[in-house]
Short mmCIF file of C-alpha atoms and ligand atoms in Angstrom, two decimals:
data_model
loop_
_atom_site.label_atom_id
_atom_site.label_comp_id
_atom_site.label_asym_id
_atom_site.label_seq_id
_atom_site.Cartn_x
_atom_site.Cartn_y
_atom_site.Cartn_z
CA MET A 1 168.35 13.23 62.57
CA ARG A 2 165.09 10.29 61.75
CA ILE A 3 162.81 10.39 59.36
CA LEU A 4 160.06 8.83 58.43
CA LEU A 5 158.70 8.40 55.32
CA PHE A 6 155.35 7.61 53.07
CA GLY A 7 154.50 7.03 49.88
CA ALA A 8 158.09 5.52 48.60
CA ASP A 9 157.02 4.20 45.97
CA GLY A 10 155.41 6.23 44.57
CA GLN A 11 157.35 8.97 41.67
CA VAL A 12 158.08 11.89 44.26
CA GLY A 13 158.49 9.09 47.25
CA TYR A 14 161.29 7.25 44.62
CA HIS A 15 163.63 10.38 44.69
CA LEU A 16 163.35 10.55 47.87
CA ARG A 17 164.94 7.95 48.75
CA GLN A 18 167.92 8.81 47.43
CA THR A 19 168.30 12.14 48.72
CA LEU A 20 166.90 12.13 52.31
CA PRO A 21 169.71 9.45 53.40
CA GLU A 22 171.41 12.53 53.37
CA ILE A 23 170.44 14.24 55.87
CA GLY A 24 169.82 11.74 58.63
CA GLU A 25 168.39 7.92 59.05
CA LEU A 26 165.60 6.98 56.84
CA ILE A 27 162.63 4.96 57.25
CA SER A 28 160.20 4.38 54.55
CA CYS A 29 156.75 2.73 53.61
CA ASN A 30 154.77 2.20 51.05
CA ARG A 31 151.07 1.44 50.57
CA HIS A 32 151.96 -2.47 51.47
CA GLN A 33 153.72 -1.66 54.84
CA VAL A 34 151.57 1.28 56.33
CA ASP A 35 148.55 2.01 54.06
CA LEU A 36 147.14 4.83 55.50
CA CYS A 37 143.36 4.16 55.10
CA ASN A 38 144.28 2.08 58.60
CA LEU A 39 144.44 5.31 60.38
CA ASP A 40 145.33 3.63 63.77
CA LEU A 41 148.20 1.56 62.18
CA LEU A 42 149.24 4.71 60.60
CA LYS A 43 149.74 6.57 64.35
CA GLN A 44 151.26 3.17 65.42
CA SER A 45 154.04 3.84 63.35
CA ILE A 46 154.38 7.19 63.94
CA ARG A 47 154.60 7.11 67.54
CA ASP A 48 156.84 3.25 67.29
CA THR A 49 159.74 5.88 65.29
CA SER A 50 159.18 9.06 66.76
CA PRO A 51 160.50 10.43 64.07
CA ASP A 52 162.22 14.43 63.79
CA PHE A 53 160.80 14.73 59.98
CA ILE A 54 158.08 12.67 58.76
CA VAL A 55 157.69 13.27 54.78
CA ASN A 56 154.10 12.30 52.96
CA ALA A 57 154.90 11.97 49.27
CA ALA A 58 151.67 9.73 49.53
CA ALA A 59 148.28 10.87 48.07
CA TYR A 60 145.74 9.81 45.88
CA THR A 61 146.41 11.37 42.91
CA ALA A 62 144.29 10.21 40.19
CA VAL A 63 142.37 12.98 39.24
CA ASP A 64 139.75 11.12 37.19
CA HIS A 65 138.70 9.18 39.46
CA ALA A 66 138.16 10.97 42.69
CA GLU A 67 135.34 12.40 41.30
CA ASP A 68 133.55 8.95 41.71
CA ASP A 69 135.59 8.40 44.86
CA ILE A 70 135.82 11.09 47.00
CA GLY A 71 135.44 9.23 50.45
CA LEU A 72 138.73 7.06 49.68
CA ALA A 73 140.26 10.31 47.76
CA TYR A 74 139.68 12.83 50.63
CA LYS A 75 140.37 10.09 53.56
CA ILE A 76 144.36 9.33 51.91
CA ASN A 77 144.27 13.38 50.87
CA ALA A 78 143.08 14.67 54.46
CA ASP A 79 142.12 12.44 57.10
CA ALA A 80 145.22 10.68 57.10
CA VAL A 81 147.32 14.16 56.46
CA GLU A 82 145.70 15.10 59.72
CA LEU A 83 146.31 12.18 62.31
CA MET A 84 150.28 13.02 60.55
CA ALA A 85 150.08 16.45 61.17
CA LEU A 86 148.45 16.06 64.98
CA GLU A 87 150.82 13.81 66.24
CA ALA A 88 154.61 15.24 64.18
CA LYS A 89 152.46 18.40 67.24
CA LYS A 90 152.91 15.96 69.94
CA LEU A 91 156.15 14.67 69.20
CA ASN A 92 157.31 18.06 68.13
CA SER A 93 158.45 16.76 64.90
CA TRP A 94 158.11 18.60 61.53
CA LEU A 95 155.44 16.99 58.51
CA ILE A 96 156.72 18.12 55.30
CA HIS A 97 153.52 17.67 53.08
CA TYR A 98 152.56 17.97 49.20
CA SER A 99 149.75 19.48 47.46
CA THR A 100 148.71 20.95 44.66
CA ASP A 101 148.31 23.84 42.06
CA TYR A 102 144.89 22.01 41.99
CA VAL A 103 144.13 23.60 44.38
CA PHE A 104 142.92 27.41 42.43
CA ASP A 105 140.44 27.30 39.62
CA GLY A 106 142.46 28.85 36.90
CA LYS A 107 141.08 32.16 35.95
CA THR A 108 143.78 33.79 36.75
CA ASN A 109 146.40 34.72 34.37
CA THR A 110 149.51 35.78 36.52
CA PRO A 111 151.29 32.86 38.24
CA ASN A 112 149.96 32.19 41.98
CA LEU A 113 151.27 33.25 45.21
CA GLU A 114 150.88 30.66 48.42
CA SER A 115 148.78 34.22 49.21
CA SER A 116 146.59 33.22 46.39
CA ARG A 117 143.05 32.40 47.38
CA PRO A 118 142.76 28.68 46.68
CA ASN A 119 139.41 27.50 44.74
CA PRO A 120 140.00 23.48 43.57
CA ILE A 121 137.80 22.97 40.55
CA ASN A 122 137.63 18.77 40.72
CA VAL A 123 137.98 16.47 43.71
CA TYR A 124 141.51 16.09 43.93
CA GLY A 125 142.03 19.51 44.57
CA TRP A 126 138.90 20.17 47.33
CA THR A 127 141.00 16.80 49.05
CA LYS A 128 144.51 18.02 49.33
CA LEU A 129 143.27 21.54 49.95
CA GLN A 130 141.58 19.65 53.37
CA GLY A 131 144.91 18.52 53.66
CA GLU A 132 146.57 21.41 53.55
CA ASN A 133 144.01 23.18 55.72
CA ALA A 134 144.69 20.25 58.72
CA VAL A 135 148.24 20.91 58.98
CA ILE A 136 147.67 23.99 59.36
CA ALA A 137 145.11 23.82 61.60
CA SER A 138 146.99 21.38 63.40
CA ASP A 139 149.52 23.86 64.24
CA CYS A 140 152.79 21.46 64.03
CA LYS A 141 156.12 22.64 62.31
CA HIS A 142 155.32 22.18 58.53
CA LEU A 143 156.51 22.56 55.02
CA ILE A 144 153.66 22.00 52.87
CA PHE A 145 155.18 21.80 49.02
CA ARG A 146 152.51 22.54 46.74
CA THR A 147 153.60 21.02 43.18
CA SER A 148 152.50 20.65 39.52
CA TRP A 149 152.52 18.30 36.66
CA VAL A 150 154.47 15.85 38.11
CA TYR A 151 156.72 13.37 35.95
CA SER A 152 159.52 10.77 36.92
CA GLU A 153 161.58 7.76 34.60
CA ARG A 154 159.36 6.12 36.94
CA LYS A 155 155.54 5.21 36.84
CA SER A 156 153.28 6.79 34.88
CA ASN A 157 152.48 10.23 33.72
CA PHE A 158 152.43 12.57 30.36
CA ALA A 159 155.64 12.68 30.16
CA LYS A 160 156.26 9.26 29.41
CA THR A 161 152.79 8.92 27.68
CA ILE A 162 153.71 10.73 24.63
CA LEU A 163 157.53 9.83 24.32
CA LYS A 164 155.73 6.07 23.91
CA LEU A 165 152.42 6.88 21.96
CA ALA A 166 154.75 8.81 19.49
CA THR A 167 156.25 5.42 18.92
CA GLU A 168 153.32 3.92 18.02
CA LYS A 169 151.31 6.83 16.45
CA ASP A 170 151.73 8.84 13.62
CA GLU A 171 149.38 11.91 14.82
CA LEU A 172 148.22 13.51 18.19
CA LYS A 173 146.40 16.07 19.63
CA ILE A 174 146.79 17.27 22.38
CA VAL A 175 145.33 20.68 24.84
CA SER A 176 146.88 23.99 25.01
CA ASP A 177 144.33 25.74 26.50
CA GLN A 178 145.99 24.58 30.26
CA ILE A 179 149.28 26.07 31.15
CA GLY A 180 151.07 25.30 33.81
CA VAL A 181 154.69 23.84 34.11
CA PRO A 182 156.32 20.41 34.93
CA THR A 183 158.09 19.53 37.39
CA SER A 184 160.66 16.35 38.05
CA ALA A 185 160.12 14.00 40.97
CA GLU A 186 164.00 14.44 40.96
CA PHE A 187 164.30 17.88 41.05
CA ILE A 188 161.34 17.70 44.17
CA ALA A 189 163.46 15.45 46.19
CA GLN A 190 166.54 17.21 45.31
CA ILE A 191 164.62 20.11 46.51
CA THR A 192 163.43 18.67 49.80
CA ALA A 193 166.40 17.24 50.91
CA ASP A 194 168.27 21.40 50.39
CA CYS A 195 165.36 22.50 53.06
CA LEU A 196 165.43 19.70 55.84
CA ALA A 197 169.33 20.52 55.64
CA GLN A 198 169.42 23.88 56.18
CA ILE A 199 166.53 23.59 59.07
CA ASN A 200 168.70 20.11 60.35
CA LYS A 201 171.30 23.13 60.04
CA GLN A 202 169.73 25.95 61.82
CA SER A 203 170.04 26.40 65.68
CA GLN A 204 168.51 29.25 66.15
CA ALA A 205 164.45 29.88 65.22
CA PRO A 206 164.21 27.16 62.19
CA ASN A 207 160.54 27.34 63.22
CA ASN A 208 160.89 30.03 61.59
CA TYR A 209 160.88 28.10 57.71
CA SER A 210 157.13 26.80 58.84
CA GLY A 211 154.98 27.23 56.08
CA LEU A 212 152.84 26.56 52.89
CA TYR A 213 156.30 27.03 49.52
CA HIS A 214 155.70 26.60 46.18
CA LEU A 215 157.64 24.25 44.90
CA SER A 216 158.05 24.17 41.01
CA PRO A 217 160.72 24.60 37.93
CA THR A 218 160.54 28.05 36.15
CA GLY A 219 159.20 28.83 33.08
CA ARG A 220 155.27 28.05 32.18
CA ILE A 221 154.00 25.71 29.05
CA SER A 222 150.67 23.90 28.14
CA TRP A 223 150.56 20.73 27.25
CA TYR A 224 150.35 20.67 24.28
CA ASP A 225 153.72 22.68 23.87
CA PHE A 226 155.35 19.95 26.77
CA ALA A 227 154.47 17.08 24.57
CA CYS A 228 155.92 18.88 21.01
CA PHE A 229 159.15 19.87 23.50
CA LEU A 230 159.45 16.28 24.46
CA VAL A 231 159.17 14.78 21.19
CA GLU A 232 161.84 16.94 18.99
CA GLU A 233 164.62 16.18 22.18
CA ALA A 234 163.41 12.85 21.49
CA GLN A 235 164.01 13.20 17.85
CA LYS A 236 167.52 14.79 18.56
CA LEU A 237 168.30 11.57 20.03
CA ASN A 238 167.45 9.15 17.56
CA PHE A 239 164.56 7.72 19.32
CA SER A 240 162.21 5.11 16.86
CA LEU A 241 160.06 7.67 16.20
CA THR A 242 156.93 7.29 13.98
CA LEU A 243 156.03 11.05 15.64
CA LYS A 244 156.90 14.03 13.54
CA LYS A 245 155.93 17.77 15.42
CA SER A 246 154.48 18.61 13.06
CA LYS A 247 151.67 16.40 13.27
CA ILE A 248 150.45 16.42 16.89
CA PHE A 249 147.59 19.27 16.72
CA PRO A 250 146.60 21.51 19.41
CA ILE A 251 142.79 21.03 20.53
CA SER A 252 141.26 23.24 23.54
CA SER A 253 140.17 21.24 26.78
CA SER A 254 136.50 21.31 25.70
CA GLU A 255 137.32 18.71 22.77
CA TYR A 256 139.12 16.39 24.98
CA PRO A 257 136.47 16.28 28.34
CA THR A 258 137.41 14.47 30.79
CA LEU A 259 135.72 13.50 34.09
CA ALA A 260 137.63 15.99 36.22
CA ARG A 261 137.81 19.56 35.13
CA ARG A 262 141.59 21.12 35.42
CA PRO A 263 141.91 25.13 35.63
CA HIS A 264 143.14 26.45 32.38
CA PHE A 265 146.12 28.92 34.07
CA SER A 266 148.10 26.96 36.89
CA LEU A 267 151.18 28.19 37.22
CA LEU A 268 153.14 28.60 40.71
CA ASN A 269 154.99 31.59 42.04
CA ASN A 270 158.30 29.86 43.18
CA THR A 271 159.81 33.39 44.74
CA LYS A 272 159.28 32.57 48.43
CA ILE A 273 160.63 29.30 48.63
CA GLN A 274 164.05 30.40 46.20
CA GLU A 275 164.07 33.85 48.85
CA THR A 276 163.58 31.96 51.88
CA PHE A 277 165.90 28.48 51.24
CA ASP A 278 168.68 30.72 48.80
CA LEU A 279 167.66 28.74 45.89
CA LYS A 280 168.50 28.63 42.69
CA ILE A 281 165.64 27.47 40.69
CA PRO A 282 166.66 26.01 37.77
CA ASP A 283 164.13 26.16 34.16
CA TRP A 284 162.10 23.35 33.24
CA LYS A 285 163.68 22.75 30.13
CA HIS A 286 167.04 21.15 32.84
CA HIS A 287 164.94 18.04 34.13
CA ALA A 288 162.45 17.36 30.79
CA GLN A 289 165.60 17.09 28.75
CA LYS A 290 167.45 14.81 31.62
CA LEU A 291 164.21 13.00 31.22
CA VAL A 292 164.62 12.35 27.78
CA SER A 293 168.27 11.79 27.65
CA GLU A 294 167.63 8.49 30.96
CA LEU A 295 164.63 7.07 29.06
CA LYS A 296 167.16 6.50 25.37
CA GLN A 297 169.76 5.18 27.77
CA LYS A 298 167.34 3.06 29.35
CA GLU A 299 166.43 1.72 25.85
CA ILE A 300 170.17 0.88 24.82
CA ALA A 301 170.47 -0.75 27.92
N1 NAP B 401 151.54 13.46 40.08
C1 NAP B 401 151.28 14.83 39.46
O1 NAP B 401 151.03 15.49 38.65
C2 NAP B 401 151.34 15.82 40.92
C3 NAP B 401 150.59 17.02 40.36
C4 NAP B 401 151.22 18.15 41.37
C5 NAP B 401 150.88 17.09 42.90
N2 NAP B 401 151.38 16.40 43.11
C6 NAP B 401 151.23 16.24 44.78
O2 NAP B 401 152.94 15.04 44.95
C7 NAP B 401 153.23 14.41 45.66
C8 NAP B 401 153.91 13.22 45.22
O3 NAP B 401 153.04 12.77 43.45
P1 NAP B 401 153.77 11.47 42.78
O4 NAP B 401 154.05 12.24 41.16
O5 NAP B 401 154.69 10.93 43.12
O6 NAP B 401 152.31 11.03 43.17
P2 NAP B 401 151.75 9.23 43.10
O7 NAP B 401 154.00 9.07 42.17
O8 NAP B 401 151.04 8.53 42.77
O9 NAP B 401 152.39 8.37 44.30
C9 NAP B 401 152.05 9.04 45.22
C10 NAP B 401 151.82 7.03 46.27
O10 NAP B 401 151.29 7.45 46.89
C11 NAP B 401 150.80 5.74 47.75
N3 NAP B 401 149.82 5.84 47.75
C12 NAP B 401 147.83 5.44 47.34
N4 NAP B 401 147.35 5.30 48.05
C13 NAP B 401 148.32 5.15 49.33
C14 NAP B 401 147.21 4.37 50.91
N5 NAP B 401 146.40 4.46 51.05
N6 NAP B 401 148.41 3.92 51.96
C15 NAP B 401 149.55 4.51 51.31
N7 NAP B 401 150.27 5.53 49.79
C16 NAP B 401 149.59 5.04 49.35
C17 NAP B 401 151.35 5.36 46.14
O11 NAP B 401 151.14 3.47 46.03
P3 NAP B 401 151.10 2.30 45.56
O12 NAP B 401 152.76 2.82 44.47
O13 NAP B 401 150.81 1.13 46.18
O14 NAP B 401 150.43 3.36 43.97
C18 NAP B 401 151.57 5.50 45.40
O15 NAP B 401 153.21 5.24 45.37
C19 NAP B 401 151.68 14.00 46.30
O16 NAP B 401 151.17 14.93 46.61
C20 NAP B 401 150.43 14.47 45.27
O17 NAP B 401 149.01 14.82 45.51
C21 NAP B 401 151.81 14.96 42.53
#
């Protein structure tokens, strides 16, 4: 079993480098090895490797920058993904690809199903939806995992930013009218490996697994409540904080204008992935607590 991974240095990519070797031989590529803007090189790397699974954790993820950088975001999130899908189809390989809750407009107040109608309200979400559509149109065997609010102990993300600001500031204002669920990159990588292991084991009709899945933990929260949770956990672990939880104040999205609009409600219903792959998905707090204690260990080390 050979697996070709793109985006190996990203939040999810880094954790896939830990979990995918359990499944087979892993060939990892970061941006310097294969730049997804170079479609000839991308095609060549797939043909040279002839993988059973192509796993694409690379993406243009700068949501606000994408508003002014449509061409590049489209190249990485749609054109490169389409090429991977067409190559996967030719090789009869699987394409494992990640997408986002930002394909939804957030106008509902019930968790989005895989069958819910996407309607992105920012460029990033729109380019990611074009990537999804290209995978489906190619008819390759695929798993598209839509996930949300990704964090890890590596790279920059909301959780790490809040914990850093909590050691520098004595007051914070955080948006409270966007509801979703924070998802650990480690959790995404573990579930990805579990799903690939099941496909691998299945001698009959593994193609039945092919499709779109919502991959996020259970539960829901606003950015404001997530920030309060992180600071509370950090307090419990005796981080040296300058910020008290009582000094985090909720504000509306309109009081915190950003280049890209964000959906107000982007929760993903995760029933399909749990039922299809017989998984028990934990509450988001499980991995969020783990992150805080890992960051504490790093502080001590
Ligand atoms: N982050 C989130 O909150 C979030 C939410 C929902 C869905 N997702 C989706 O989840 C997946 C993984 O996200 P993540 O959080 O792990 O993202 P990330 O940490 O930003 O990692 C993305 C990786 O893509 C690489 N990349 C960017 N442009 C490239 C190019 N031209 N050629 C090759 N590689 C390139 C980056 O390289 P460098 O390391 O060199 O920058 C980075 O390693 C993505 O599909 C993303 O859309 C993310």
